[in-house]
Amino acid sequence: MDSTNETSLIKSYSKGSRRLSNIFWAVAVSLGGFGFFLTGLSSFFGVNLLIFSDSSEISFIPQGIVLLFYGTVGSLLGIFLTLTVWWNVGAGYNEYNRTTQKVKLYRQGFPGKNRELMFTFPFNEVRSIKMRIKEGINPKRQLLLCLTDNREIPL
């Protein structure tokens, strides 16, 4: 077989954070946080701000304050998750180039001066590709690029 016909470049793409499960959790946490926040405000003002429940029986101290706190934290976490999905953090590709004898890993991060992360390793620094499997309630499957200096980089 002629070596010119072999594929010298392999590129595999990584989805990033734009997954249906992440969108679901961003919406669920945002709505829950907003609901807690409105319930806390309702107890402070004495006016029902929610259509689907009656929060007039809730006293502001201590329940209303706790609801406002949890609502604020939940809303901020929902905004963070939504922005993570919007910016598609973690998306990128792995490129294995036989011609240049290099492995290139590219990922998008959070906005800023270091938004784009690119790592390049020569083939002689790559020791192996390792698969880590964790079974149980929360199973985890992970591919790692193992380097000669004992670093393990998730693929």
Coordinates of C-alpha atoms in Angstrom, one line a residue:
M1 CA 0.0 0.0 0.0
D2 CA 1.3 3.4 -1.0
S3 CA 1.9 5.8 2.0
T4 CA 0.6 8.8 0.0
N5 CA -2.9 7.3 0.1
E6 CA -2.9 7.1 3.9
T7 CA -4.7 9.8 5.8
S8 CA -2.1 12.1 7.3
L9 CA -4.6 14.4 9.2
I10 CA -7.3 13.3 11.6
K11 CA -9.5 15.9 13.2
S12 CA -12.1 15.1 15.9
Y13 CA -14.5 17.8 17.2
S14 CA -15.7 18.4 20.7
K15 CA -19.2 19.7 21.4
G16 CA -18.5 22.0 24.3
S17 CA -21.3 23.1 26.6
R18 CA -24.1 23.4 24.0
R19 CA -25.8 20.3 25.0
L20 CA -29.5 19.7 25.7
S21 CA -28.9 18.8 29.3
N22 CA -26.9 22.0 30.0
I23 CA -29.7 24.1 28.4
F24 CA -32.3 22.3 30.5
W25 CA -30.3 22.9 33.8
A26 CA -29.7 26.6 32.9
V27 CA -33.5 27.1 32.3
A28 CA -34.5 25.1 35.4
V29 CA -32.1 26.9 37.8
S30 CA -32.9 30.3 36.4
L31 CA -36.7 29.8 36.8
G32 CA -36.3 28.3 40.3
G33 CA -34.0 31.1 41.4
F34 CA -36.3 33.7 40.0
G35 CA -39.3 32.1 41.7
F36 CA -37.5 32.1 45.1
F37 CA -36.5 35.7 44.6
L38 CA -40.1 36.8 43.8
T39 CA -41.4 34.9 46.8
G40 CA -38.9 36.7 49.0
L41 CA -39.9 40.1 47.5
S42 CA -43.5 39.2 48.0
S43 CA -43.0 38.6 51.7
F44 CA -41.2 41.9 52.1
F45 CA -43.8 44.0 50.3
G46 CA -46.8 42.0 51.5
V47 CA -48.0 41.8 47.9
N48 CA -48.3 38.6 46.0
L49 CA -46.0 38.8 43.0
L50 CA -46.4 35.2 41.9
I51 CA -49.5 34.1 40.0
F52 CA -49.4 30.4 40.9
S53 CA -48.9 30.6 44.7
D54 CA -49.9 32.7 47.7
S55 CA -46.9 34.0 49.6
S56 CA -48.8 36.3 51.9
E57 CA -48.4 33.8 54.8
I58 CA -44.6 34.0 54.7
S59 CA -43.0 36.4 57.1
F60 CA -40.1 38.4 55.9
I61 CA -37.9 37.6 58.9
P62 CA -36.4 34.9 58.6
Q63 CA -38.1 33.0 55.7
G64 CA -38.3 36.0 53.3
I65 CA -34.6 36.9 53.7
V66 CA -33.6 33.2 53.1
L67 CA -35.8 33.1 50.0
L68 CA -34.2 36.3 48.7
F69 CA -30.7 34.9 49.3
Y70 CA -31.5 31.6 47.6
G71 CA -33.2 33.4 44.8
T72 CA -30.3 35.7 44.2
V73 CA -27.8 32.8 44.3
G74 CA -30.0 30.6 42.0
S75 CA -30.5 33.5 39.5
L76 CA -26.8 34.2 39.4
L77 CA -26.0 30.5 38.9
G78 CA -28.6 30.4 36.1
I79 CA -27.1 33.4 34.4
F80 CA -23.6 31.8 34.6
L81 CA -24.9 28.5 33.2
T82 CA -26.8 30.3 30.4
L83 CA -23.7 32.3 29.5
T84 CA -21.6 29.2 29.5
V85 CA -24.0 27.6 27.0
W86 CA -24.1 30.8 24.9
W87 CA -20.3 31.1 24.7
N88 CA -20.0 27.3 24.1
V89 CA -17.2 26.9 26.5
G90 CA -15.2 23.7 25.9
A91 CA -15.9 23.5 22.2
G92 CA -13.0 22.8 19.9
Y93 CA -11.1 20.0 18.2
N94 CA -8.2 17.6 18.4
E95 CA -5.9 17.4 15.4
Y96 CA -3.5 14.5 14.8
N97 CA -1.1 15.4 12.0
R98 CA 1.1 12.6 10.8
T99 CA 3.0 15.0 8.3
T100 CA 4.1 17.5 10.9
Q101 CA 4.3 14.8 13.7
K102 CA 2.2 17.0 16.0
V103 CA -1.0 16.7 18.1
K104 CA -2.9 20.0 18.4
L105 CA -5.6 20.5 21.0
Y106 CA -7.9 23.6 20.5
R107 CA -10.6 24.7 23.0
Q108 CA -12.7 27.8 23.5
G109 CA -12.8 29.2 27.0
F110 CA -14.6 32.1 28.7
P111 CA -14.3 35.5 27.0
G112 CA -11.2 37.5 27.6
K113 CA -7.6 37.6 26.4
N114 CA -7.2 33.9 26.9
R115 CA -10.5 32.8 25.3
E116 CA -8.8 30.4 22.8
L117 CA -6.7 27.7 24.2
M118 CA -4.3 25.9 21.9
F119 CA -1.8 23.2 22.9
T120 CA 0.6 21.6 20.5
F121 CA 2.7 18.5 21.4
P122 CA 5.1 16.6 19.2
F123 CA 4.5 12.9 18.8
N124 CA 7.7 12.0 20.6
E125 CA 6.2 13.6 23.8
V126 CA 3.0 11.5 23.6
R127 CA 3.3 8.3 25.6
S128 CA -0.2 6.9 25.2
I129 CA -3.9 7.6 25.1
K130 CA -5.6 6.4 28.3
M131 CA -9.3 5.6 28.9
R132 CA -10.6 6.2 32.4
I133 CA -13.9 4.5 33.3
K134 CA -15.6 5.1 36.7
E135 CA -18.7 3.0 37.4
G136 CA -21.4 3.6 40.0
I137 CA -24.2 6.1 40.6
N138 CA -22.5 8.8 38.5
P139 CA -20.5 6.9 35.8
K140 CA -17.7 8.8 34.0
R141 CA -15.9 7.9 30.9
Q142 CA -12.8 10.0 30.0
L143 CA -10.1 9.9 27.3
L144 CA -6.7 11.3 28.3
L145 CA -3.6 12.2 26.3
C146 CA -0.7 10.9 28.5
L147 CA 2.6 12.7 27.9
T148 CA 6.2 11.5 28.7
D149 CA 6.4 14.0 31.7
N150 CA 3.4 12.2 33.3
R151 CA 0.9 14.9 32.4
E152 CA -2.6 13.7 31.5
I153 CA -4.6 16.0 29.3
P154 CA -8.4 15.4 28.8
L155 CA -9.4 14.9 25.2

